[in-house]
Amino acid sequence: MKKVIIYISIILLAAYMTAAFFYTEKLSAEEKCLDVSISIAQRDSVNFVTPGFIANELALMKLNPEGKFIKEISTDSIERAFKGKDYVEDAQCYIAGSNTVKIEIEPIKPVIRLFKNGKSYYMNRNGKLIKTDARFFIDLPVVSGNFSGDFTPERLLPMVSYIESDPVLKNLVSAIEAKDSNNIFIIPNIAGHVVNMGTADSYESKFAKLMRMYREVMPVKGWDTYDTLNLKWDHQIVATKRRGGSRLNVAEYLPEEEEAAPDMETVTTNISTTKKAN
């Protein structure tokens, strides 16, 4: 008998909760939005994105939910509208309580300063661009070059992240200039030469070769000897003798003008022998 009573009680409780839920939903749908709560996450990068700015954008897009019936408000439409804005990394919109619409905006998080087709942008990790203007400035790695549908700036982001994670490389690299997908140049803060990384692949081993070149070869050969250090090939650095002019005017790759360096083991042996002789 007790089991029957408990079973009936559970059924009645479930029915009551279901009815209460739908009744509450009906009341909420018939209520109006009395408040719009706007919050901004991590405003340190794009500081013009404020609650006031977002409220003004809502008005311009004719999406301000305040005063509308809850059932007439499309939170999905508000989300999509803000996610399409260049200054937004992510956006969330939902009903918070019976009378409040909550909007959460995460401003874009740029990782590079990009110069493309004569224009300047900031770009995030997903390739989203925001044009630079007087409202904000962010000190970021500078990337420029000739990009296309097959060769996009996103291809360089792993290399950029690697540079930023290494204190030595971060201080060394001034900018990255891509003439094409097979000729990506590093502009170092060391005056006198540029570094041709080749493609954006195997950058860890290429930077290791470059640092060894700086430690063991350049102090002996002279820092002004070479115009370009080419790291395209495994176990070899091909160095172009200095021809003068601005290092930013990166010359076309001309194999006949290069001085082929031996593999790094041979370079190290030759340097050691020279030091002992002296």
mmCIF file of C-alpha atoms in Angstrom:
data_model
loop_
_atom_site.group_PDB
_atom_site.id
_atom_site.type_symbol
_atom_site.label_atom_id
_atom_site.label_comp_id
_atom_site.label_asym_id
_atom_site.label_seq_id
_atom_site.Cartn_x
_atom_site.Cartn_y
_atom_site.Cartn_z
ATOM 1 C CA MET A 1 0.000 0.000 0.000
ATOM 2 C CA LYS A 2 2.794 2.411 0.907
ATOM 3 C CA LYS A 3 4.476 1.753 -2.442
ATOM 4 C CA VAL A 4 1.265 2.639 -4.269
ATOM 5 C CA ILE A 5 0.934 5.909 -2.304
ATOM 6 C CA ILE A 6 4.564 6.848 -3.038
ATOM 7 C CA TYR A 7 4.109 6.051 -6.734
ATOM 8 C CA ILE A 8 0.957 8.210 -6.940
ATOM 9 C CA SER A 9 2.722 11.038 -5.102
ATOM 10 C CA ILE A 10 5.602 10.985 -7.594
ATOM 11 C CA ILE A 11 3.169 11.142 -10.522
ATOM 12 C CA LEU A 12 1.264 14.074 -8.974
ATOM 13 C CA LEU A 13 4.499 15.945 -8.227
ATOM 14 C CA ALA A 14 5.742 15.483 -11.799
ATOM 15 C CA ALA A 15 2.426 16.678 -13.189
ATOM 16 C CA TYR A 16 2.492 19.738 -10.907
ATOM 17 C CA MET A 17 6.064 20.649 -11.924
ATOM 18 C CA THR A 18 5.239 20.272 -15.618
ATOM 19 C CA ALA A 19 2.155 22.465 -15.287
ATOM 20 C CA ALA A 20 4.088 25.043 -13.268
ATOM 21 C CA PHE A 21 6.848 25.118 -15.888
ATOM 22 C CA PHE A 22 4.477 25.776 -18.802
ATOM 23 C CA TYR A 23 2.514 28.330 -16.769
ATOM 24 C CA THR A 24 5.747 30.195 -15.934
ATOM 25 C CA GLU A 25 6.843 30.054 -19.557
ATOM 26 C CA LYS A 26 3.497 31.505 -20.630
ATOM 27 C CA LEU A 27 3.774 34.343 -18.114
ATOM 28 C CA SER A 28 7.359 35.067 -19.210
ATOM 29 C CA ALA A 29 6.380 35.148 -22.865
ATOM 30 C CA GLU A 30 3.693 37.695 -22.098
ATOM 31 C CA GLU A 31 6.078 39.929 -20.161
ATOM 32 C CA LYS A 32 8.221 42.662 -21.647
ATOM 33 C CA CYS A 33 11.970 43.161 -21.502
ATOM 34 C CA LEU A 34 12.543 45.888 -18.927
ATOM 35 C CA ASP A 35 16.350 45.845 -18.898
ATOM 36 C CA VAL A 36 19.301 45.076 -21.190
ATOM 37 C CA SER A 37 22.456 44.039 -19.326
ATOM 38 C CA ILE A 38 25.668 44.403 -21.359
ATOM 39 C CA SER A 39 29.031 43.068 -20.186
ATOM 40 C CA ILE A 40 32.398 43.287 -21.949
ATOM 41 C CA ALA A 41 35.149 40.716 -21.378
ATOM 42 C CA GLN A 42 38.826 41.729 -21.501
ATOM 43 C CA ARG A 43 38.609 45.252 -22.856
ATOM 44 C CA ASP A 44 42.361 45.860 -22.681
ATOM 45 C CA SER A 45 43.007 45.254 -26.401
ATOM 46 C CA VAL A 46 40.142 46.969 -28.248
ATOM 47 C CA ASN A 47 39.225 49.543 -25.645
ATOM 48 C CA PHE A 48 36.550 51.400 -27.613
ATOM 49 C CA VAL A 49 34.181 48.426 -27.179
ATOM 50 C CA THR A 50 32.232 49.518 -24.103
ATOM 51 C CA PRO A 51 28.693 48.826 -22.850
ATOM 52 C CA GLY A 52 27.678 52.242 -24.155
ATOM 53 C CA PHE A 53 29.156 51.503 -27.574
ATOM 54 C CA ILE A 54 27.308 48.156 -27.774
ATOM 55 C CA ALA A 55 24.032 49.792 -26.702
ATOM 56 C CA ASN A 56 24.447 52.328 -29.486
ATOM 57 C CA GLU A 57 25.169 49.523 -31.982
ATOM 58 C CA LEU A 58 21.971 47.746 -30.867
ATOM 59 C CA ALA A 59 19.992 50.882 -31.632
ATOM 60 C CA LEU A 60 21.647 51.361 -35.041
ATOM 61 C CA MET A 61 20.894 47.736 -35.977
ATOM 62 C CA LYS A 62 17.297 48.143 -34.697
ATOM 63 C CA LEU A 63 17.794 45.163 -32.407
ATOM 64 C CA ASN A 64 17.331 46.812 -29.024
ATOM 65 C CA PRO A 65 15.095 44.366 -27.102
ATOM 66 C CA GLU A 66 14.108 46.763 -24.328
ATOM 67 C CA GLY A 67 10.343 47.270 -24.199
ATOM 68 C CA LYS A 68 9.594 44.303 -26.474
ATOM 69 C CA PHE A 69 7.649 41.239 -25.453
ATOM 70 C CA ILE A 70 9.957 38.397 -24.437
ATOM 71 C CA LYS A 71 8.326 36.110 -27.017
ATOM 72 C CA GLU A 72 9.201 38.604 -29.790
ATOM 73 C CA ILE A 73 12.907 38.828 -28.925
ATOM 74 C CA SER A 74 15.306 36.740 -31.031
ATOM 75 C CA THR A 75 18.454 36.297 -28.975
ATOM 76 C CA ASP A 76 19.960 34.296 -31.861
ATOM 77 C CA SER A 77 19.583 37.281 -34.204
ATOM 78 C CA ILE A 78 21.362 39.555 -31.724
ATOM 79 C CA GLU A 79 24.181 37.037 -31.343
ATOM 80 C CA ARG A 80 24.638 36.635 -35.101
ATOM 81 C CA ALA A 81 24.629 40.383 -35.650
ATOM 82 C CA PHE A 82 27.448 40.981 -33.175
ATOM 83 C CA LYS A 83 29.473 37.937 -34.219
ATOM 84 C CA GLY A 84 29.538 39.459 -37.693
ATOM 85 C CA LYS A 85 31.140 42.670 -36.422
ATOM 86 C CA ASP A 86 34.876 43.003 -37.030
ATOM 87 C CA TYR A 87 35.530 44.136 -33.452
ATOM 88 C CA VAL A 88 33.909 41.043 -31.859
ATOM 89 C CA GLU A 89 35.659 37.760 -31.062
ATOM 90 C CA ASP A 90 32.537 36.149 -29.608
ATOM 91 C CA ALA A 91 29.033 37.165 -28.516
ATOM 92 C CA GLN A 92 26.355 35.563 -26.346
ATOM 93 C CA CYS A 93 22.773 36.725 -25.842
ATOM 94 C CA TYR A 94 20.128 35.125 -23.618
ATOM 95 C CA ILE A 95 17.157 35.828 -21.372
ATOM 96 C CA ALA A 96 18.357 36.299 -17.792
ATOM 97 C CA GLY A 97 15.314 36.233 -15.535
ATOM 98 C CA SER A 98 11.859 37.151 -16.734
ATOM 99 C CA ASN A 99 12.518 40.756 -17.701
ATOM 100 C CA THR A 100 16.211 41.037 -18.598
ATOM 101 C CA VAL A 101 18.161 40.330 -21.788
ATOM 102 C CA LYS A 102 21.829 39.645 -21.134
ATOM 103 C CA ILE A 103 24.435 40.422 -23.838
ATOM 104 C CA GLU A 104 28.038 39.311 -23.346
ATOM 105 C CA ILE A 105 30.644 40.633 -25.784
ATOM 106 C CA GLU A 106 34.233 39.467 -26.115
ATOM 107 C CA PRO A 107 36.235 41.994 -28.168
ATOM 108 C CA ILE A 108 38.525 40.715 -30.892
ATOM 109 C CA LYS A 109 41.949 39.498 -29.745
ATOM 110 C CA PRO A 110 44.436 40.423 -32.484
ATOM 111 C CA VAL A 111 47.694 38.478 -32.744
ATOM 112 C CA ILE A 112 49.388 40.302 -35.657
ATOM 113 C CA ARG A 113 49.443 43.699 -37.357
ATOM 114 C CA LEU A 114 48.852 42.894 -41.028
ATOM 115 C CA PHE A 115 49.701 45.039 -44.053
ATOM 116 C CA LYS A 116 47.815 43.725 -47.075
ATOM 117 C CA ASN A 117 46.964 45.315 -50.442
ATOM 118 C CA GLY A 118 48.086 48.711 -49.221
ATOM 119 C CA LYS A 119 45.858 48.603 -46.126
ATOM 120 C CA SER A 120 46.556 47.951 -42.464
ATOM 121 C CA TYR A 121 44.614 45.550 -40.246
ATOM 122 C CA TYR A 122 44.761 43.700 -36.989
ATOM 123 C CA MET A 123 44.075 39.957 -37.326
ATOM 124 C CA ASN A 124 43.024 37.335 -34.775
ATOM 125 C CA ARG A 125 43.944 33.626 -34.725
ATOM 126 C CA ASN A 126 40.964 32.725 -36.904
ATOM 127 C CA GLY A 127 41.896 35.173 -39.658
ATOM 128 C CA LYS A 128 39.254 37.747 -38.720
ATOM 129 C CA LEU A 129 40.353 41.264 -39.655
ATOM 130 C CA ILE A 130 39.652 44.625 -38.099
ATOM 131 C CA LYS A 131 40.884 47.789 -39.806
ATOM 132 C CA THR A 132 43.273 49.931 -37.830
ATOM 133 C CA ASP A 133 42.100 53.405 -36.908
ATOM 134 C CA ALA A 134 42.714 56.118 -34.352
ATOM 135 C CA ARG A 135 40.462 54.502 -31.711
ATOM 136 C CA PHE A 136 43.052 51.972 -30.551
ATOM 137 C CA PHE A 137 46.644 50.811 -30.949
ATOM 138 C CA ILE A 138 48.111 47.392 -30.119
ATOM 139 C CA ASP A 139 51.819 46.579 -30.235
ATOM 140 C CA LEU A 140 51.925 43.291 -32.175
ATOM 141 C CA PRO A 141 54.226 41.411 -34.586
ATOM 142 C CA VAL A 142 54.156 43.051 -38.020
ATOM 143 C CA VAL A 143 53.374 40.874 -41.052
ATOM 144 C CA SER A 144 53.167 42.065 -44.647
ATOM 145 C CA GLY A 145 53.251 40.501 -48.071
ATOM 146 C CA ASN A 146 51.531 39.128 -51.137
ATOM 147 C CA PHE A 147 48.702 36.885 -49.983
ATOM 148 C CA SER A 148 46.063 34.992 -51.934
ATOM 149 C CA GLY A 149 43.377 32.370 -51.483
ATOM 150 C CA ASP A 150 46.015 29.631 -51.556
ATOM 151 C CA PHE A 151 48.484 31.500 -49.366
ATOM 152 C CA THR A 152 46.758 33.305 -46.517
ATOM 153 C CA PRO A 153 48.260 35.191 -43.543
ATOM 154 C CA GLU A 154 46.936 32.445 -41.244
ATOM 155 C CA ARG A 155 49.697 30.182 -42.595
ATOM 156 C CA LEU A 156 52.215 32.343 -40.734
ATOM 157 C CA LEU A 157 50.481 32.295 -37.342
ATOM 158 C CA PRO A 158 52.210 29.160 -35.977
ATOM 159 C CA MET A 159 55.581 30.745 -36.782
ATOM 160 C CA VAL A 160 54.499 34.015 -35.183
ATOM 161 C CA SER A 161 53.387 32.178 -32.028
ATOM 162 C CA TYR A 162 56.719 30.366 -31.876
ATOM 163 C CA ILE A 163 58.616 33.655 -32.157
ATOM 164 C CA GLU A 164 56.477 35.292 -29.483
ATOM 165 C CA SER A 165 57.022 32.369 -27.093
ATOM 166 C CA ASP A 166 60.829 32.606 -27.306
ATOM 167 C CA PRO A 167 62.343 35.699 -25.605
ATOM 168 C CA VAL A 168 65.438 35.666 -27.836
ATOM 169 C CA LEU A 169 63.503 35.384 -31.091
ATOM 170 C CA LYS A 170 60.940 37.931 -29.906
ATOM 171 C CA ASN A 171 63.711 40.493 -29.446
ATOM 172 C CA LEU A 172 65.406 39.437 -32.678
ATOM 173 C CA VAL A 173 62.517 39.581 -35.166
ATOM 174 C CA SER A 174 61.393 43.041 -36.215
ATOM 175 C CA ALA A 175 58.883 42.031 -38.920
ATOM 176 C CA ILE A 176 57.891 39.282 -41.345
ATOM 177 C CA GLU A 177 57.557 39.949 -45.075
ATOM 178 C CA ALA A 178 56.148 37.279 -47.400
ATOM 179 C CA LYS A 179 56.994 37.737 -51.077
ATOM 180 C CA ASP A 180 55.195 34.450 -51.764
ATOM 181 C CA SER A 181 54.564 31.109 -50.049
ATOM 182 C CA ASN A 182 58.139 29.918 -50.798
ATOM 183 C CA ASN A 183 59.967 33.123 -49.849
ATOM 184 C CA ILE A 184 59.031 34.265 -46.370
ATOM 185 C CA PHE A 185 61.532 36.801 -45.044
ATOM 186 C CA ILE A 186 62.385 37.610 -41.446
ATOM 187 C CA ILE A 187 63.533 41.202 -40.927
ATOM 188 C CA PRO A 188 65.820 41.016 -37.881
ATOM 189 C CA ASN A 189 66.674 43.853 -35.539
ATOM 190 C CA ILE A 190 70.313 43.121 -36.385
ATOM 191 C CA ALA A 191 71.069 45.591 -39.164
ATOM 192 C CA GLY A 192 72.624 44.495 -42.441
ATOM 193 C CA HIS A 193 70.724 41.442 -43.657
ATOM 194 C CA VAL A 194 67.399 39.643 -44.029
ATOM 195 C CA VAL A 195 66.621 35.971 -43.474
ATOM 196 C CA ASN A 196 64.752 33.917 -46.067
ATOM 197 C CA MET A 197 62.864 31.163 -44.209
ATOM 198 C CA GLY A 198 61.570 29.617 -47.444
ATOM 199 C CA THR A 199 58.134 28.190 -46.580
ATOM 200 C CA ALA A 200 56.364 28.462 -43.232
ATOM 201 C CA ASP A 201 57.178 24.795 -42.473
ATOM 202 C CA SER A 202 59.904 23.417 -40.160
ATOM 203 C CA TYR A 203 60.442 26.852 -38.624
ATOM 204 C CA GLU A 204 61.789 25.367 -35.364
ATOM 205 C CA SER A 205 64.776 23.724 -37.074
ATOM 206 C CA LYS A 206 65.298 26.754 -39.319
ATOM 207 C CA PHE A 207 65.506 29.107 -36.345
ATOM 208 C CA ALA A 208 67.890 26.670 -34.647
ATOM 209 C CA LYS A 209 70.169 26.869 -37.722
ATOM 210 C CA LEU A 210 69.906 30.656 -37.720
ATOM 211 C CA MET A 211 70.873 30.972 -34.054
ATOM 212 C CA ARG A 212 73.849 28.686 -34.610
ATOM 213 C CA MET A 213 74.871 30.832 -37.582
ATOM 214 C CA TYR A 214 74.699 33.918 -35.357
ATOM 215 C CA ARG A 215 76.742 32.288 -32.580
ATOM 216 C CA GLU A 216 79.421 30.522 -34.593
ATOM 217 C CA VAL A 217 79.711 31.990 -38.085
ATOM 218 C CA MET A 218 78.758 35.676 -38.159
ATOM 219 C CA PRO A 219 81.268 36.768 -35.475
ATOM 220 C CA VAL A 220 84.037 35.225 -37.616
ATOM 221 C CA LYS A 221 82.811 36.154 -41.121
ATOM 222 C CA GLY A 222 81.589 39.603 -40.064
ATOM 223 C CA TRP A 223 78.062 40.882 -39.465
ATOM 224 C CA ASP A 224 78.131 43.038 -42.610
ATOM 225 C CA THR A 225 79.365 40.290 -44.946
ATOM 226 C CA TYR A 226 75.992 38.951 -46.071
ATOM 227 C CA ASP A 227 72.891 40.585 -47.482
ATOM 228 C CA THR A 228 70.607 37.525 -47.163
ATOM 229 C CA LEU A 229 70.751 34.319 -45.150
ATOM 230 C CA ASN A 230 68.715 31.629 -46.890
ATOM 231 C CA LEU A 231 67.412 28.794 -44.686
ATOM 232 C CA LYS A 232 65.365 26.928 -47.301
ATOM 233 C CA TRP A 233 67.446 23.772 -47.334
ATOM 234 C CA ASP A 234 68.091 21.147 -44.670
ATOM 235 C CA HIS A 235 71.552 21.161 -43.025
ATOM 236 C CA GLN A 236 72.645 24.161 -45.070
ATOM 237 C CA ILE A 237 72.554 27.932 -45.037
ATOM 238 C CA VAL A 238 73.072 29.716 -48.350
ATOM 239 C CA ALA A 239 74.382 33.225 -47.803
ATOM 240 C CA THR A 240 74.262 36.040 -50.373
ATOM 241 C CA LYS A 241 77.141 38.497 -50.127
ATOM 242 C CA ARG A 242 76.169 42.027 -49.261
ATOM 243 C CA ARG A 243 75.428 44.230 -52.284
ATOM 244 C CA GLY A 244 74.464 47.415 -50.491
ATOM 245 C CA GLY A 245 71.141 49.263 -50.539
ATOM 246 C CA SER A 246 68.249 48.964 -48.158
ATOM 247 C CA ARG A 247 67.710 45.544 -46.639
ATOM 248 C CA LEU A 248 63.962 46.169 -46.790
ATOM 249 C CA ASN A 249 64.122 46.108 -50.595
ATOM 250 C CA VAL A 250 64.276 42.328 -50.626
ATOM 251 C CA ALA A 251 65.890 41.267 -53.886
ATOM 252 C CA GLU A 252 64.637 38.458 -56.093
ATOM 253 C CA TYR A 253 66.226 35.122 -55.328
ATOM 254 C CA LEU A 254 69.201 34.741 -57.700
ATOM 255 C CA PRO A 255 71.035 31.412 -57.198
ATOM 256 C CA GLU A 256 74.051 32.431 -59.266
ATOM 257 C CA GLU A 257 74.814 35.250 -56.823
ATOM 258 C CA GLU A 258 74.843 33.059 -53.729
ATOM 259 C CA GLU A 259 77.790 31.786 -51.787
ATOM 260 C CA ALA A 260 76.923 28.229 -50.797
ATOM 261 C CA ALA A 261 77.789 27.641 -47.145
ATOM 262 C CA PRO A 262 78.914 24.146 -46.158
ATOM 263 C CA ASP A 263 76.787 22.118 -43.770
ATOM 264 C CA MET A 264 76.829 23.381 -40.194
ATOM 265 C CA GLU A 265 79.155 20.644 -38.912
ATOM 266 C CA THR A 266 81.800 21.686 -41.445
ATOM 267 C CA VAL A 267 81.352 25.358 -40.539
ATOM 268 C CA THR A 268 81.875 24.584 -36.841
ATOM 269 C CA THR A 269 84.984 22.514 -37.553
ATOM 270 C CA ASN A 270 86.495 25.250 -39.720
ATOM 271 C CA ILE A 271 85.867 27.896 -37.079
ATOM 272 C CA SER A 272 87.430 25.748 -34.327
ATOM 273 C CA THR A 273 90.497 25.139 -36.473
ATOM 274 C CA THR A 274 90.851 28.874 -37.197
ATOM 275 C CA LYS A 275 90.651 29.736 -33.485
ATOM 276 C CA LYS A 276 93.320 27.152 -32.563
ATOM 277 C CA ALA A 277 95.640 28.445 -35.264
ATOM 278 C CA ASN A 278 95.355 31.961 -33.839
#
